[in-house]
Structure formats: C-alpha cells, structure tokens
mmCIF file of C-alpha atoms in Angstrom:
data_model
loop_
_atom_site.group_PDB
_atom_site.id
_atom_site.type_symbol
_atom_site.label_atom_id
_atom_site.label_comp_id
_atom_site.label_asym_id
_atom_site.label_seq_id
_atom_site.Cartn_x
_atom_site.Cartn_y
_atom_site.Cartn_z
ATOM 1 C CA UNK A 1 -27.087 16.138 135.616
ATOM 2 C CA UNK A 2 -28.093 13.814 138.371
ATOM 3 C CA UNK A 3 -24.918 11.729 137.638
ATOM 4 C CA UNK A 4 -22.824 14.776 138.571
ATOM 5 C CA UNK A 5 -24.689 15.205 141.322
ATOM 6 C CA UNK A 6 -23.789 11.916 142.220
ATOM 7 C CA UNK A 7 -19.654 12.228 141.410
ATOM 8 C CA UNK A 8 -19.866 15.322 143.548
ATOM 9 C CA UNK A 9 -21.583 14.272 146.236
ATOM 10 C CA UNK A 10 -19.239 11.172 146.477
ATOM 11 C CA UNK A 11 -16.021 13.434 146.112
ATOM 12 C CA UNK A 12 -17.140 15.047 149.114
ATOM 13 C CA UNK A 13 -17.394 12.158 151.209
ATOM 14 C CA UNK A 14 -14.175 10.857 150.612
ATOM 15 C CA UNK A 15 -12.765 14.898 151.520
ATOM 16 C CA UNK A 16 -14.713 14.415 154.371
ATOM 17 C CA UNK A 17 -12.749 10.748 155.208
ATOM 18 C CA UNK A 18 -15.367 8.704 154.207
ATOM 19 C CA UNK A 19 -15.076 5.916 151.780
ATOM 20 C CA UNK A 20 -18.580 5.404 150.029
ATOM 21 C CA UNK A 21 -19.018 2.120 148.447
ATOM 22 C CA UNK A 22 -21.844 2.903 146.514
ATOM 23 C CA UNK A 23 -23.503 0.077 144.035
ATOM 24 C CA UNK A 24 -25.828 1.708 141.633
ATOM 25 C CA UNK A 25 -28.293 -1.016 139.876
ATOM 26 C CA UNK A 26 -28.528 1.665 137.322
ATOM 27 C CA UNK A 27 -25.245 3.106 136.406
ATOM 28 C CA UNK A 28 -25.770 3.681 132.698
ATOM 29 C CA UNK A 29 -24.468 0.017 132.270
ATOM 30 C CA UNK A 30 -26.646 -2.061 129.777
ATOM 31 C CA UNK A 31 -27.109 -4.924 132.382
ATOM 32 C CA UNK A 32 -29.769 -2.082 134.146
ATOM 33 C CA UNK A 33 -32.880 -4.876 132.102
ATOM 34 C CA UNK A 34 -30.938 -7.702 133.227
ATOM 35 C CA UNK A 35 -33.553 -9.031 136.291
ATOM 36 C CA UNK A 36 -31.676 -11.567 137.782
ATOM 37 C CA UNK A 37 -28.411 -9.518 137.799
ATOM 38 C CA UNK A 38 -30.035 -6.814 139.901
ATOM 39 C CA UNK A 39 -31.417 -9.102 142.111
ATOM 40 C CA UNK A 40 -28.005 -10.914 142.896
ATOM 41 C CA UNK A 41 -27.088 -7.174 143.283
ATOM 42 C CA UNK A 42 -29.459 -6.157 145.999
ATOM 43 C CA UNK A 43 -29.157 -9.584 147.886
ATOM 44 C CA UNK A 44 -25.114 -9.590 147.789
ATOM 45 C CA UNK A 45 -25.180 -5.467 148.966
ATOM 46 C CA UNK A 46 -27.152 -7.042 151.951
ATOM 47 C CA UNK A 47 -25.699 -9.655 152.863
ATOM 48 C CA UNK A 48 -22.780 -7.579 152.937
ATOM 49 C CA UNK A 49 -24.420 -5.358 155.554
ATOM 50 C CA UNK A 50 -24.194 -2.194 153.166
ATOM 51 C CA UNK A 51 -26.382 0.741 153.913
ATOM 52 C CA UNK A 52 -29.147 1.044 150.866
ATOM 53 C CA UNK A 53 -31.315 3.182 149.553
ATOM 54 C CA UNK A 54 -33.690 4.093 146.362
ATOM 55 C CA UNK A 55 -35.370 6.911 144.883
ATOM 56 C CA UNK A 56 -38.832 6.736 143.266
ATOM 57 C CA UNK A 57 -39.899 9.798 140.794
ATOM 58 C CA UNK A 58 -42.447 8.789 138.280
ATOM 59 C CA UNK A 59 -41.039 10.861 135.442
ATOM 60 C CA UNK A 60 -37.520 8.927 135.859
ATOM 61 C CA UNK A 61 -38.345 5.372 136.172
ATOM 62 C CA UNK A 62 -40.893 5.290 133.350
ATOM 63 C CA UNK A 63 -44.002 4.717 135.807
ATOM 64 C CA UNK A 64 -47.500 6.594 136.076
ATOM 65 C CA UNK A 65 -48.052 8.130 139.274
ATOM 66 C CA UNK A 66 -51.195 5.462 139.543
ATOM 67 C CA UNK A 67 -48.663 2.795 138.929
ATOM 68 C CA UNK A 68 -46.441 3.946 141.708
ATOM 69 C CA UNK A 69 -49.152 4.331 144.168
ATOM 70 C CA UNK A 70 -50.961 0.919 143.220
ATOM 71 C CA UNK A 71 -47.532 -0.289 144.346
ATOM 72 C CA UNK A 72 -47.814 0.833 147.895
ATOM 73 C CA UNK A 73 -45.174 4.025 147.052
ATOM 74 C CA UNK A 74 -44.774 7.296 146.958
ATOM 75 C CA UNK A 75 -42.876 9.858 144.594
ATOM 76 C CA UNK A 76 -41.174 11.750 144.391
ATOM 77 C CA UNK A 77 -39.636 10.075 147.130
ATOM 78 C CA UNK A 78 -36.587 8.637 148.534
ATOM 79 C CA UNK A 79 -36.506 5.199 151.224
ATOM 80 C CA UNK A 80 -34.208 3.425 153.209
ATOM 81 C CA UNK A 81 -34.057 -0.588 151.751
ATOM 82 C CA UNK A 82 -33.974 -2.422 155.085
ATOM 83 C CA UNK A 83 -33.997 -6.113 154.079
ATOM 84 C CA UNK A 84 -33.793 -7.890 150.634
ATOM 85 C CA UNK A 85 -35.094 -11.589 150.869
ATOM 86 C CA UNK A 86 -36.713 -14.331 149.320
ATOM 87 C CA UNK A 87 -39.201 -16.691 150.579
ATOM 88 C CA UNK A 88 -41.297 -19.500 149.532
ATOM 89 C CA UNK A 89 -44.538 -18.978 148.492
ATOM 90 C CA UNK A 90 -46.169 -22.298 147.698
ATOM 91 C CA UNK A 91 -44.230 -23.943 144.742
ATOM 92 C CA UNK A 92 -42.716 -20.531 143.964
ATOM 93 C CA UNK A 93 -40.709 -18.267 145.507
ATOM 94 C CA UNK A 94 -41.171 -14.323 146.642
ATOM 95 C CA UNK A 95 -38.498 -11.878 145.789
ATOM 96 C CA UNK A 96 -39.504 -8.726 148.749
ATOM 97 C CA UNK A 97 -38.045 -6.008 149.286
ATOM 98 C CA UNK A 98 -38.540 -3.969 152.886
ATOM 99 C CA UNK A 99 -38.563 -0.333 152.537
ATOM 100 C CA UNK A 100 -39.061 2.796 154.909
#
C-alpha cells in the first residue's frame, strides 16, 4: 500500500509540472542490506543538492520503540536529512547524518 501511495503521490507532481527525482534507499531492490551502497547513496543525493527526507515508524523498520528513542528519534515520525558527511574520528572515520 505505501508503495502506491508513493506512485500516486509522484504522478501528481509531475500533473502538477514538477519533476520529482526521488531516490528511495529502499525500493524493494535487494541491495536495501547492502551498507556501503546506501551510504554512496545518501552522500551522492547530497552532493547533488537533492532535497531528502526519511520516515521512522518502529513497526516498519524492524526497531523497538526503546531502540528508536535510545537513538535520539522519534516515531512515528518523518525528518528533513540536512547534511550527510563523514569525518575523522581518531584512526576511524564517522558516517553522521543531520536530521530535523
């Protein structure tokens, strides 16, 4: 249902004039475990300047509601990804994501 919701609400966007580039890390492709191939995802969307976004609902993503809180987040919920980065951290490096 919620991919539906999804075709529909991009059909009317484009009625509307708009052209919605939308990248979905989970689009029902198998690559949706593949870490490092979401990643690229999220950084290349950015550095592209597209507008992003993500929903968090504890009975979709396969999360307790104490593991979404203990991550700082909310749900059900939906927020605004403002800046994808990495940054060293010691010897390692820091994959963070900024969300409103």
């Amino acid at each position: 249902m919620q991919r539906q919701a999804r075709v529909e609400a991009r059909e009317k966007l484009r009625q509307a004039g708009k052209d919605p580039d939308l990248i979905e890390l989970d689009d029902g492709e198998e690559d949706v475990d593949d870490e490092e191939l979401q990643w690229s995802k999220l950084v290349s969307a950015n550095e592209h300047g597209y507008l992003m976004g993500m929903g968090c609902a504890s009975e979709e993503c396969g999360r307790s509601q104490q593991e979404i809180v203990a991550a700082g987040l909310q749900a059900p919920h939906a927020f605004a990804i403002l800046d994808v980065r990495e940054v060293a951290v010691g010897d390692s490096i820091a994959r963070l994501v900024k969300l409103r």
